[in-house]
Coordinates of C-alpha atoms (C1' of nucleotides) in Angstrom, one line a residue:
Chain A
M116 CA 27.5 -22.6 -12.9
R117 CA 25.7 -24.1 -9.9
N118 CA 25.4 -22.5 -6.5
S119 CA 27.4 -25.2 -4.9
E120 CA 30.3 -24.5 -7.2
I121 CA 30.2 -20.8 -6.6
A122 CA 30.0 -21.5 -2.9
L123 CA 33.1 -23.7 -3.1
I124 CA 35.1 -20.9 -4.7
F125 CA 34.1 -18.3 -2.2
N126 CA 34.9 -20.7 0.6
Q127 CA 38.4 -21.1 -0.7
I128 CA 38.7 -17.4 -1.0
A129 CA 37.7 -17.0 2.6
D130 CA 40.3 -19.6 3.7
I131 CA 43.1 -18.0 1.7
L132 CA 42.2 -14.5 2.9
E133 CA 42.3 -15.8 6.5
I134 CA 45.8 -17.3 6.0
K135 CA 47.0 -14.1 4.5
G136 CA 45.8 -12.3 7.6
E137 CA 43.3 -10.2 5.8
N138 CA 40.6 -8.2 7.6
P139 CA 38.6 -10.8 9.4
F140 CA 35.3 -9.1 8.6
R141 CA 36.1 -9.5 4.9
V142 CA 36.6 -13.1 5.6
R143 CA 33.3 -13.3 7.4
A144 CA 31.6 -11.6 4.5
Y145 CA 32.7 -14.4 2.1
Q146 CA 31.7 -17.1 4.7
K147 CA 28.3 -15.5 5.0
V148 CA 27.7 -15.6 1.2
V149 CA 28.8 -19.3 1.2
R150 CA 26.1 -20.1 3.8
V151 CA 23.5 -18.1 2.0
L152 CA 24.3 -19.8 -1.3
E153 CA 24.0 -23.2 0.4
S154 CA 20.5 -22.4 1.7
L155 CA 19.3 -20.8 -1.5
A156 CA 16.8 -23.1 -3.4
E157 CA 16.9 -21.0 -6.6
E158 CA 20.0 -21.1 -8.8
V159 CA 22.0 -17.8 -8.8
E160 CA 22.1 -18.2 -12.5
E161 CA 18.4 -17.6 -12.7
I162 CA 18.4 -14.7 -10.3
Y163 CA 21.1 -13.1 -12.5
Q164 CA 18.9 -13.4 -15.5
T165 CA 15.8 -12.0 -13.9
R166 CA 16.9 -9.5 -11.2
E167 CA 19.6 -7.9 -9.2
L168 CA 22.2 -10.2 -7.6
K169 CA 22.4 -7.6 -4.8
N170 CA 18.9 -8.7 -3.7
I171 CA 20.7 -11.8 -2.3
P172 CA 21.5 -11.1 1.4
G173 CA 25.2 -10.8 2.0
V174 CA 25.8 -9.9 -1.6
G175 CA 27.0 -6.3 -2.2
E176 CA 28.8 -4.5 -5.0
G177 CA 32.0 -6.5 -4.9
I178 CA 30.6 -10.0 -4.6
A179 CA 27.9 -9.3 -7.1
R180 CA 30.6 -8.4 -9.7
K181 CA 32.5 -11.6 -8.8
I182 CA 29.4 -13.8 -9.2
E183 CA 28.7 -12.1 -12.5
E184 CA 32.2 -12.8 -13.7
L185 CA 31.9 -16.5 -12.7
L186 CA 28.6 -16.9 -14.4
T187 CA 29.6 -15.2 -17.7
T188 CA 33.2 -16.5 -18.0
G189 CA 33.3 -19.6 -15.8
K190 CA 36.3 -18.1 -14.0
L191 CA 37.3 -15.5 -11.5
Q192 CA 40.5 -13.5 -12.0
Y193 CA 40.6 -12.5 -8.4
Y194 CA 40.4 -16.1 -7.2
E195 CA 43.0 -17.3 -9.7
E196 CA 45.5 -14.6 -8.5
L197 CA 44.7 -15.4 -4.8
K198 CA 45.4 -19.0 -5.4
E199 CA 48.8 -18.2 -6.9
S200 CA 49.7 -16.2 -3.8
V201 CA 49.4 -19.2 -1.4
P202 CA 50.5 -22.8 -1.8
S203 CA 47.5 -25.0 -2.3
G204 CA 48.2 -27.4 0.6
L205 CA 48.3 -24.6 3.1
V206 CA 44.5 -24.3 3.1
E207 CA 44.2 -28.0 4.2
L208 CA 46.3 -27.2 7.3
L209 CA 43.3 -25.3 8.6
S210 CA 41.4 -28.6 9.0
I211 CA 43.8 -29.7 11.7
S212 CA 42.5 -28.8 15.1
E213 CA 44.9 -26.5 16.9
V214 CA 46.1 -25.0 13.6
G215 CA 44.4 -21.8 12.6
P216 CA 45.4 -19.2 10.0
R217 CA 48.1 -17.6 12.0
T218 CA 49.9 -20.8 12.8
A219 CA 49.5 -22.0 9.2
S220 CA 51.2 -18.9 7.8
L221 CA 53.9 -19.0 10.5
L222 CA 54.7 -22.6 9.6
H223 CA 54.9 -21.8 6.0
K224 CA 57.0 -18.7 6.5
E225 CA 59.5 -20.2 8.9
L226 CA 59.7 -23.8 7.8
G227 CA 58.4 -23.8 4.3
I228 CA 55.6 -26.2 5.2
K229 CA 53.1 -26.6 2.4
S230 CA 50.9 -29.5 3.4
V231 CA 49.7 -31.7 6.2
K232 CA 52.4 -34.3 5.2
D233 CA 55.1 -31.6 5.5
L234 CA 53.8 -30.6 8.9
E235 CA 53.7 -34.2 10.2
K236 CA 57.3 -34.6 9.2
A237 CA 58.4 -31.4 10.9
V238 CA 56.5 -32.3 14.1
R239 CA 58.2 -35.7 14.3
K240 CA 61.6 -34.0 13.9
H241 CA 60.6 -31.6 16.7
R242 CA 61.2 -28.6 14.5
I243 CA 58.0 -26.8 15.7
K244 CA 58.7 -26.2 19.3
D245 CA 61.4 -23.6 18.8
L246 CA 59.3 -21.3 16.7
P247 CA 58.2 -18.1 18.3
G248 CA 55.0 -18.6 20.4
M249 CA 55.3 -22.4 20.0
G250 CA 56.4 -24.9 22.6
E251 CA 56.5 -28.6 23.3
K252 CA 52.9 -28.7 24.3
T253 CA 51.8 -27.1 21.0
E254 CA 53.9 -29.6 19.1
E255 CA 52.1 -32.5 20.9
N256 CA 48.8 -30.9 20.3
I257 CA 49.4 -30.5 16.6
L258 CA 50.5 -34.1 16.3
R259 CA 47.3 -35.1 18.1
G260 CA 45.3 -32.9 15.7
I261 CA 46.9 -34.6 12.7
E262 CA 46.1 -38.0 14.1
L263 CA 42.5 -36.9 14.8
L264 CA 42.1 -35.7 11.3
K265 CA 43.2 -39.0 9.9
R266 CA 40.9 -40.9 12.2
R267 CA 37.9 -38.7 11.8
K268 CA 35.5 -40.0 9.3
G269 CA 33.8 -36.8 8.6
R270 CA 30.2 -36.1 9.5
M271 CA 27.9 -38.8 10.6
L272 CA 24.3 -39.4 9.4
L273 CA 21.7 -38.0 11.7
G274 CA 20.1 -41.5 11.6
K275 CA 23.2 -42.9 13.2
A276 CA 24.2 -40.1 15.6
Y277 CA 20.7 -39.6 17.0
P278 CA 20.2 -43.1 18.4
L279 CA 23.8 -43.0 19.8
A280 CA 23.1 -39.7 21.5
Q281 CA 19.8 -40.9 22.8
S282 CA 21.4 -44.0 24.4
I283 CA 24.0 -41.8 26.1
I284 CA 21.3 -39.4 27.4
D285 CA 19.3 -42.4 28.6
S286 CA 22.2 -43.8 30.5
L287 CA 22.9 -40.4 32.2
K288 CA 19.2 -39.7 32.8
K289 CA 19.0 -42.7 35.1
L290 CA 21.3 -41.0 37.6
S291 CA 19.6 -39.3 40.5
E292 CA 22.5 -36.8 40.3
V293 CA 21.3 -35.6 36.9
D294 CA 18.7 -32.9 37.1
R295 CA 18.1 -31.6 33.6
I296 CA 19.7 -33.0 30.4
S297 CA 19.4 -32.2 26.7
S298 CA 21.3 -32.6 23.5
A299 CA 22.5 -29.4 21.8
G300 CA 24.3 -28.4 18.6
S301 CA 23.5 -29.6 15.1
L302 CA 22.0 -32.8 16.6
R303 CA 19.3 -30.8 18.4
R304 CA 18.7 -28.8 15.2
M305 CA 18.3 -32.2 13.5
K306 CA 20.7 -31.5 10.7
E307 CA 21.0 -34.3 8.2
T308 CA 24.6 -34.9 9.2
I309 CA 26.3 -34.4 12.5
G310 CA 29.8 -33.3 13.3
D311 CA 29.9 -34.1 17.0
I312 CA 27.4 -34.6 19.8
D313 CA 26.9 -32.0 22.5
I314 CA 25.1 -32.9 25.7
L315 CA 24.2 -30.4 28.5
V316 CA 23.4 -31.4 32.0
T317 CA 22.6 -29.7 35.3
S318 CA 23.7 -31.4 38.4
K319 CA 24.7 -30.8 42.0
K320 CA 27.3 -33.5 41.7
P321 CA 29.1 -33.0 38.3
A322 CA 31.9 -35.3 39.2
K323 CA 29.5 -38.3 39.5
V324 CA 27.9 -37.5 36.1
M325 CA 31.3 -37.3 34.5
E326 CA 32.4 -40.5 36.1
V327 CA 29.5 -42.4 34.7
F328 CA 29.8 -40.8 31.3
L329 CA 33.5 -41.7 31.0
S330 CA 32.8 -45.3 31.9
L331 CA 30.3 -45.8 29.0
P332 CA 31.2 -48.9 27.1
Q333 CA 31.2 -47.5 23.5
I334 CA 34.0 -45.0 24.3
A335 CA 37.1 -45.5 22.2
E336 CA 39.2 -42.7 23.6
V337 CA 39.0 -40.0 26.3
L338 CA 40.2 -36.6 24.9
A339 CA 39.6 -34.5 28.0
S340 CA 38.0 -34.9 31.3
G341 CA 37.2 -32.2 33.8
E342 CA 34.7 -31.1 36.4
T343 CA 32.4 -29.3 33.9
K344 CA 33.4 -30.6 30.5
S345 CA 34.5 -34.0 29.2
S346 CA 35.2 -35.0 25.6
V347 CA 35.5 -38.5 24.2
I348 CA 35.7 -40.2 20.8
M349 CA 33.2 -43.0 20.4
E350 CA 33.7 -46.2 18.4
G351 CA 32.9 -45.2 14.9
G352 CA 34.8 -41.9 15.3
L353 CA 32.2 -39.5 16.6
Q354 CA 33.2 -37.0 19.3
V355 CA 30.9 -36.5 22.2
D356 CA 31.1 -33.6 24.6
V357 CA 29.3 -33.5 27.9
R358 CA 29.0 -30.2 29.8
V359 CA 27.6 -29.6 33.3
V360 CA 26.1 -26.1 33.8
K361 CA 24.4 -24.3 36.6
P362 CA 20.6 -24.5 36.7
D363 CA 20.1 -20.7 36.4
S364 CA 22.2 -20.8 33.2
F365 CA 20.8 -23.9 31.6
G366 CA 18.5 -22.1 29.2
A367 CA 21.2 -19.7 28.1
A368 CA 23.7 -22.5 27.7
L369 CA 21.2 -24.6 25.8
Q370 CA 20.5 -21.7 23.5
Y371 CA 24.2 -21.0 23.1
F372 CA 25.4 -24.5 22.4
T373 CA 22.4 -25.3 20.1
G374 CA 23.4 -22.6 17.6
S375 CA 23.6 -22.3 14.8
K376 CA 26.5 -19.9 15.0
P377 CA 25.0 -17.4 12.5
H378 CA 21.6 -17.6 14.3
N379 CA 23.4 -16.7 17.6
I380 CA 25.4 -13.9 16.1
K381 CA 22.2 -12.4 14.8
L382 CA 20.6 -12.7 18.2
R383 CA 23.5 -11.0 19.9
E384 CA 23.5 -8.2 17.4
L385 CA 19.8 -7.7 18.2
A386 CA 20.6 -7.8 21.9
N387 CA 23.3 -5.1 21.5
K388 CA 20.8 -2.7 20.0
R389 CA 18.6 -3.2 23.0
G390 CA 21.4 -2.6 25.5
L391 CA 21.6 -6.3 26.3
K392 CA 24.4 -8.8 26.1
I393 CA 23.9 -12.6 25.6
N394 CA 26.4 -15.2 26.5
E395 CA 26.2 -18.8 27.6
Y396 CA 25.4 -17.8 31.2
G397 CA 22.4 -15.6 30.5
V398 CA 21.1 -12.3 29.1
F399 CA 22.6 -9.2 30.9
K400 CA 21.9 -5.5 30.8
I401 CA 25.1 -4.0 29.5
K402 CA 25.1 -0.9 31.7
S403 CA 24.3 -2.5 35.0
G404 CA 25.4 -6.0 34.4
K405 CA 22.1 -7.2 35.8
K406 CA 21.0 -10.7 34.7
V407 CA 17.6 -10.7 33.1
A408 CA 17.3 -14.3 31.8
G409 CA 19.1 -17.6 31.7
R410 CA 17.1 -20.4 33.4
K411 CA 14.9 -21.2 30.5
E412 CA 15.6 -21.0 26.8
E413 CA 12.2 -19.3 26.2
D414 CA 13.2 -16.5 28.5
V415 CA 16.3 -15.8 26.4
Y416 CA 14.2 -15.2 23.3
A417 CA 11.6 -13.3 25.3
T418 CA 14.1 -10.7 26.4
L419 CA 14.4 -9.8 22.7
N420 CA 10.6 -9.8 22.2
L421 CA 10.8 -13.0 20.3
P422 CA 8.7 -16.1 20.6
Y423 CA 10.5 -19.4 21.2
I424 CA 12.1 -20.5 18.0
P425 CA 12.3 -24.3 17.5
P426 CA 15.9 -25.6 17.2
E427 CA 15.3 -26.9 13.7
L428 CA 14.7 -23.4 12.4
R429 CA 17.8 -21.8 13.9
E430 CA 19.9 -21.5 10.8
E431 CA 19.6 -17.7 10.2
R432 CA 17.3 -18.3 7.2
G433 CA 14.7 -15.7 8.2
E434 CA 13.4 -17.3 11.4
I435 CA 14.3 -14.3 13.6
E436 CA 12.5 -11.9 11.3
A437 CA 9.5 -14.3 11.2
G438 CA 9.6 -14.4 15.0
Q439 CA 9.5 -10.6 15.1
E440 CA 6.5 -10.5 12.7
G441 CA 4.7 -13.4 14.5
S442 CA 4.8 -15.5 11.4
L443 CA 6.7 -18.5 12.5
P444 CA 5.2 -21.7 11.2
K445 CA 3.4 -24.2 13.5
L446 CA 5.8 -27.0 12.7
I447 CA 4.6 -30.5 11.9
S448 CA 5.2 -33.2 14.6
L449 CA 5.5 -36.9 14.4
K450 CA 2.1 -37.5 16.0
S451 CA 0.4 -35.7 13.1
I452 CA 1.5 -38.5 10.7
K453 CA -1.3 -40.8 9.9
G454 CA 0.5 -43.3 7.6
D455 CA 3.6 -44.2 5.7
L456 CA 3.4 -43.6 1.9
H457 CA 6.5 -45.5 0.7
V458 CA 7.1 -49.0 2.0
H459 CA 8.7 -52.1 0.3
S460 CA 7.6 -55.7 1.0
K461 CA 9.3 -59.0 0.2
W462 CA 7.4 -59.0 -3.1
S463 CA 10.4 -56.9 -4.4
D464 CA 13.5 -56.2 -2.3
G465 CA 12.0 -55.7 1.1
S466 CA 12.2 -58.4 3.8
D467 CA 8.8 -58.5 5.4
A468 CA 5.4 -59.7 4.3
I469 CA 2.6 -57.2 3.7
M470 CA 0.7 -58.4 6.8
E471 CA 3.8 -58.0 9.0
L472 CA 4.3 -54.4 7.7
A473 CA 0.7 -53.6 8.3
E474 CA 0.8 -54.9 11.8
A475 CA 3.9 -52.8 12.5
A476 CA 2.2 -49.8 11.1
R477 CA -0.8 -50.3 13.3
K478 CA 1.5 -50.4 16.3
L479 CA 2.6 -46.9 15.3
K480 CA -1.0 -45.8 15.4
Y481 CA -1.1 -45.3 11.7
Q482 CA -4.4 -45.5 9.7
Y483 CA -2.7 -46.7 6.5
I484 CA 0.5 -47.6 4.7
A485 CA 1.3 -47.7 1.0
I486 CA 3.1 -50.7 -0.3
C487 CA 5.1 -49.4 -3.2
D488 CA 7.4 -52.1 -4.5
H489 CA 9.7 -51.7 -7.5
S490 CA 8.5 -52.1 -11.1
K491 CA 9.6 -54.7 -13.6
S492 CA 12.7 -53.0 -15.2
L493 CA 14.4 -52.8 -11.9
G494 CA 15.6 -56.4 -12.0
V495 CA 18.2 -56.0 -9.3
A496 CA 15.6 -54.9 -6.8
G497 CA 13.2 -57.7 -7.7
G498 CA 10.9 -55.4 -9.6
L499 CA 7.3 -56.8 -10.1
S500 CA 5.9 -57.7 -13.5
E501 CA 2.3 -56.7 -14.4
R502 CA 1.2 -60.2 -13.4
D503 CA 3.0 -60.0 -10.1
L504 CA 1.5 -56.7 -9.4
E505 CA -2.0 -58.0 -10.0
R506 CA -1.4 -60.9 -7.6
Q507 CA 0.0 -58.5 -5.1
I508 CA -3.1 -56.3 -5.3
A509 CA -5.2 -59.3 -4.6
E510 CA -3.2 -60.1 -1.5
I511 CA -3.5 -56.6 -0.3
R512 CA -7.3 -56.8 -0.6
K513 CA -7.3 -59.9 1.6
V514 CA -5.1 -58.2 4.2
N515 CA -7.4 -55.2 4.2
E516 CA -10.5 -57.4 4.9
K517 CA -8.7 -58.7 8.0
L518 CA -7.4 -55.4 9.3
H519 CA -10.3 -53.1 8.6
P520 CA -10.5 -50.1 9.3
F521 CA -6.7 -50.0 8.9
R522 CA -5.9 -49.8 5.2
V523 CA -3.0 -51.0 3.1
L524 CA -2.8 -49.0 -0.1
A525 CA -1.9 -50.8 -3.2
G526 CA 0.9 -48.8 -4.8
S527 CA 4.0 -49.0 -7.0
E528 CA 7.3 -47.3 -7.1
V529 CA 7.2 -47.2 -10.9
D530 CA 10.5 -46.6 -12.6
I531 CA 10.9 -43.6 -14.8
R532 CA 12.9 -44.9 -17.8
S533 CA 15.7 -43.0 -19.4
D534 CA 13.3 -41.4 -22.0
G535 CA 10.8 -40.4 -19.3
R536 CA 8.3 -43.2 -20.1
L537 CA 7.0 -45.2 -17.2
D538 CA 7.7 -48.8 -16.6
F539 CA 4.0 -49.7 -16.5
E540 CA 1.2 -48.8 -18.9
D541 CA -1.7 -46.6 -17.8
D542 CA -4.2 -49.5 -17.7
I543 CA -2.4 -51.1 -14.8
L544 CA -1.4 -47.9 -13.1
K545 CA -5.1 -46.9 -12.8
E546 CA -5.7 -50.0 -10.8
L547 CA -3.5 -48.8 -8.0
D548 CA -4.4 -46.6 -5.0
I549 CA -1.2 -44.7 -5.3
V550 CA 1.6 -44.4 -7.8
I551 CA 4.9 -43.0 -6.9
A552 CA 7.4 -42.5 -9.8
A553 CA 11.2 -42.4 -9.4
I554 CA 14.5 -42.5 -11.2
H555 CA 16.8 -45.4 -10.6
T556 CA 19.1 -45.4 -13.6
G557 CA 20.7 -42.8 -15.9
F558 CA 21.7 -40.5 -13.0
K559 CA 24.3 -38.8 -15.1
Q560 CA 22.0 -37.3 -17.7
D561 CA 22.6 -33.6 -18.3
R562 CA 20.3 -31.0 -16.6
E563 CA 17.9 -30.5 -19.4
T564 CA 17.5 -34.2 -20.3
I565 CA 16.9 -35.4 -16.8
T566 CA 14.6 -32.5 -15.9
N567 CA 12.5 -33.1 -19.0
R568 CA 12.5 -36.8 -18.3
I569 CA 11.1 -36.3 -14.9
I570 CA 8.6 -33.7 -16.0
K571 CA 7.3 -36.1 -18.7
A572 CA 6.6 -38.6 -16.0
M573 CA 4.9 -36.1 -13.8
K574 CA 2.5 -35.3 -16.6
N575 CA 1.1 -38.8 -16.5
K576 CA -2.2 -38.3 -14.8
F577 CA -1.9 -41.6 -12.9
V578 CA 1.3 -40.5 -11.1
H579 CA 0.6 -39.1 -7.7
V580 CA 4.0 -38.6 -6.2
L581 CA 7.6 -38.0 -7.4
A582 CA 9.7 -40.1 -5.1
H583 CA 13.2 -39.0 -3.9
P584 CA 13.2 -36.2 -6.3
T585 CA 17.0 -35.4 -6.4
G586 CA 18.3 -38.9 -6.0
R587 CA 21.0 -38.0 -3.6
V588 CA 22.4 -40.6 -1.2
L589 CA 24.4 -38.9 1.6
H590 CA 28.1 -39.8 1.5
E591 CA 27.6 -41.9 -1.6
R592 CA 25.9 -40.1 -4.5
E593 CA 25.4 -36.5 -5.5
P594 CA 22.0 -35.4 -6.5
Y595 CA 21.3 -35.6 -10.2
Q596 CA 21.6 -32.4 -12.2
V597 CA 17.8 -31.9 -12.0
D598 CA 16.4 -28.3 -12.1
M599 CA 14.4 -28.5 -8.9
E600 CA 12.9 -25.1 -9.4
A601 CA 11.3 -26.4 -12.6
I602 CA 10.2 -29.6 -10.9
I603 CA 8.5 -27.7 -8.1
K604 CA 6.7 -25.5 -10.6
E605 CA 5.6 -28.5 -12.6
A606 CA 4.4 -30.2 -9.4
K607 CA 2.2 -27.2 -8.8
R608 CA 0.9 -27.2 -12.3
T609 CA 0.1 -30.9 -12.5
G610 CA -0.9 -31.4 -8.8
T611 CA 1.9 -33.9 -8.3
F612 CA 3.1 -34.4 -4.7
L613 CA 6.8 -34.3 -3.9
E614 CA 8.1 -37.0 -1.6
L615 CA 10.3 -36.3 1.4
N616 CA 12.0 -39.7 1.6
A617 CA 12.7 -40.2 5.2
F618 CA 15.4 -42.8 4.8
P619 CA 18.3 -41.3 6.8
A620 CA 20.8 -41.5 3.9
R621 CA 18.4 -39.8 1.5
L622 CA 16.2 -37.1 3.3
D623 CA 15.2 -36.1 -0.2
L624 CA 13.6 -33.5 -0.6
N625 CA 16.1 -31.7 1.7
D626 CA 15.1 -28.9 4.0
V627 CA 15.7 -26.1 1.5
H628 CA 13.6 -27.8 -1.2
C629 CA 10.8 -28.5 1.3
R630 CA 10.6 -24.9 2.0
R631 CA 10.5 -23.9 -1.6
A632 CA 7.7 -26.5 -2.2
R633 CA 5.7 -24.9 0.6
E634 CA 6.2 -21.4 -0.8
E635 CA 4.9 -22.6 -4.1
G636 CA 1.9 -24.4 -2.4
V637 CA 3.1 -27.9 -3.4
M638 CA 2.2 -30.6 -0.9
V639 CA 4.9 -33.0 0.3
T640 CA 4.4 -36.7 1.1
L641 CA 6.4 -38.5 3.8
G642 CA 7.6 -42.0 3.1
T643 CA 10.3 -44.0 4.8
D644 CA 11.2 -46.2 1.9
A645 CA 11.4 -48.9 4.5
H646 CA 12.7 -52.3 3.3
H647 CA 12.2 -53.8 6.8
K648 CA 9.5 -53.1 9.3
M649 CA 12.0 -51.7 11.8
Q650 CA 12.8 -49.0 9.3
L651 CA 9.3 -47.6 9.6
D652 CA 10.8 -45.7 12.5
S653 CA 12.8 -43.5 10.3
M654 CA 9.7 -41.4 9.8
Y655 CA 11.1 -39.4 12.7
Y656 CA 14.0 -38.1 10.6
G657 CA 11.6 -37.3 7.7
V658 CA 9.5 -35.2 10.1
A659 CA 12.7 -33.5 11.4
T660 CA 13.7 -32.6 7.9
A661 CA 10.2 -31.3 7.2
R662 CA 10.4 -29.2 10.3
R663 CA 13.8 -27.8 9.1
G664 CA 11.9 -27.0 5.9
W665 CA 9.3 -24.9 7.8
L666 CA 6.5 -27.4 7.0
E667 CA 3.2 -27.5 8.8
D668 CA 0.6 -30.2 9.0
K669 CA -1.3 -28.7 6.2
D670 CA 1.8 -29.0 3.9
I671 CA 2.0 -32.8 4.3
L672 CA -0.3 -35.2 2.5
N673 CA -0.1 -38.0 5.0
T674 CA -1.3 -35.9 7.9
L675 CA -4.7 -36.5 6.3
S676 CA -7.1 -39.2 7.6
L677 CA -7.5 -42.2 5.4
K678 CA -10.8 -40.9 4.1
E679 CA -9.5 -37.5 3.1
L680 CA -6.4 -39.1 1.6
L681 CA -8.3 -41.4 -0.6
K682 CA -10.5 -38.6 -1.8
I683 CA -7.5 -36.6 -2.9
L684 CA -5.7 -39.6 -4.5
K685 CA -8.8 -40.4 -6.6
R686 CA -9.2 -36.9 -7.9
N687 CA -6.1 -37.2 -9.9
Chain B
dG297 C1' 33.2 -6.9 2.0
dC298 C1' 28.5 -5.7 3.8
dC299 C1' 25.2 -2.6 5.7
dG300 C1' 22.0 1.3 7.9
dT301 C1' 14.3 2.8 12.9
dT302 C1' 21.0 5.9 15.9
dT303 C1' 25.0 5.5 10.3
dT304 C1' 26.9 6.1 3.0
dC305 C1' 31.5 5.6 7.2
dG306 C1' 32.6 3.0 11.0
dG307 C1' 31.1 -0.5 12.9
dC308 C1' 30.8 -5.7 12.4
dC309 C1' 29.2 -11.6 18.9
dC310 C1' 31.2 -13.7 22.9
dG311 C1' 33.8 -16.1 26.3
dA312 C1' 36.8 -20.3 27.6
dC313 C1' 40.8 -22.5 27.3
dT314 C1' 45.6 -23.3 26.3
dG315 C1' 50.3 -22.4 26.1
dT316 C1' 53.5 -19.3 26.1
dT317 C1' 54.0 -15.5 28.1
dT318 C1' 54.7 -12.0 32.3
dT319 C1' 49.8 -9.6 29.8
dC320 C1' 48.3 -12.0 25.7
dA321 C1' 47.6 -14.3 21.1
dG322 C1' 45.5 -18.0 18.8
dT323 C1' 42.0 -21.3 18.4
dC324 C1' 37.6 -23.0 19.2
dG325 C1' 32.6 -23.6 19.5

DNA sequence: GCCGTTTTCGGCCCGACTGTTTTCAGTCG
C-alpha cells in the first residue's frame, strides 16, 4: 500500500473523528501523520520492512499498529467501524465553508441531512434557521458556501496564480499610498498549486488601497470589503484577499500569513518554552506583555534564536531544527542558472526555430540551451528520424558558429520504449551533446515493470538525464507507479542526472523527490520543456520547486558554466 | 493519539470574525 493511500485513510479518520466530536488533539494527531506521510519520499512499506515505524515523526504506538494492519491485510478494522458510524456524505459537508464538524453533526442529528444535496434542499426550504444556534444569516451563509463550493475549481497551478498575483501587486504598488507590499500564504511558499492568494500591505490610507483593489478589472465577485481586509473572487475562480496591516506589525503579519500552519504551530510552541508569545502583531513577552519584535520577519525568527528561514522551506519538514543547528541550505536562485537543458524546437512539436530559441536564451543571460526534440516513435509529437536528427545537428553547428561563445547543445528527448529499449541506437546517441530519456507511453505498467524499464534506460552509458521522472501532470495525470527510491539509487550508481522539469503542470521531480536526490548526492538538471520561446520563463517555477526541495547551486547541473558542463557530459 | 533539556501524565498555537447570544460557540486561516 502506497503512502498516499494510507494518508487518504487517516485523513478520513480525522474528518470522521471531528464530526463525532472526539478529542481535537487526537484529530490533530491523525492530521499530522497525513502531512508527514505526504512529505515522506520513502514508502512506509519499506520502512516497515527495515526498521521501526515509530521512527516516523508523529507515529506512536497506536498509529504504528494501524499502519501495520493496513500493510499486512490491506484493511483497517478501526476505520471500517468508524465509517459505519457516520453517513459517508457527512464528511463532504466539511468542505462547505461555514460548515464545520459541530454544524455538520447538528444538521445530521436534527434534520437527518446526509449530503451536500440534502443540505441545499433544507436551506432552500428554510429549515436551518430554527435550529439551536442557527439563524437567518447562518442560513444565507451556508447557501453561499454551497454555491462557492460548486463554483470553486479547486487549487490553481502556481504557474497561473503567480502571474495573476504579480499583476495585482504591480497595480497596487503604483499607488503612492502603498508603503510595503508582499504576497503571503502558499503562493509565497511557491507551492505547486495555490488555494487562494493573500496579499499584505502597509499603508497610511487603507481605504484608498482597498478602493483601487476592488476596482481591478479581473474581479468577478466581491465577497467582503472592509477597512483592513477585502476578499474577491477573480475570473477563473481564484480567491484573493488583501489585508492592510500596521508597519510595526508587518513582519509578524507576513510571517503569520505565510505559514505554513504546521511551521507556525511549531514556532509558537518554541516561543512558549522561552516565555514568548507569537501572533500576527508581533512577538511578546508573556509575563510583561512587552513587544519584542514585529516590524521585520527576520526579527520574529531572531527572537527564537533562529536565522531567517526562506518561505519555500516553511513546511515543518525539519527547517526549524536545521535553523537551530545552523545547517539551513543556501538555496539556489534563478540567477545561478546558466542555461536550459530541455527545449523543443519546431523540428518536432515546438513552435520556434533553433535560432529564435537561442536568441531568447541569450536575452536571459544564459550561456547555453539544449535542444531536445522528440524521437521517432513519438509520431504524435513530430518525433525526429535518425536522418532528421543528423540534419538538425548540422543546423545547430551553423547556429553555434554565428552565436559563439553562446552554445546550443545538440540533444534528444529519446523515448524509452515499453520494454526499456531506447528509440535510437547508440551510434547516433553518441553523436549528441546531451541525451535525455523519458517515458511517453505505457504509463499504466505496474510498479516493478515500469521501474525496471526506466532503470534499463538509465544503464545506457549515453543517457545523461532522466526527464520528468514520475510523469505526473498536475490536475491531469497521476505519476506512474515508479519506485522513486530505486530510481534515485540507480541514478547515484550510474551517474545519471534527474530532471526537474520546470513546466508548471509538471514540476517533476517534485520538492520531496528533489530533497531525496540531494540526500543521496544525485545531481538534478533544470529544464523548462519549453515548446515556445516564451515558455523559457517557466525556469522560475523550476527554481522555486528546487528551493522547496532544499537544493543549492552545487546540486544543480546547469548552474555550471558551459565549459564545466561539457566536461561532465563528455565523461559519461 | 503523540510526546518529553521542566514531564511516562498532562499538556498539546493564536486571534479575528460572525451570529446568536446576553457571555460565547463555531469556524477560519
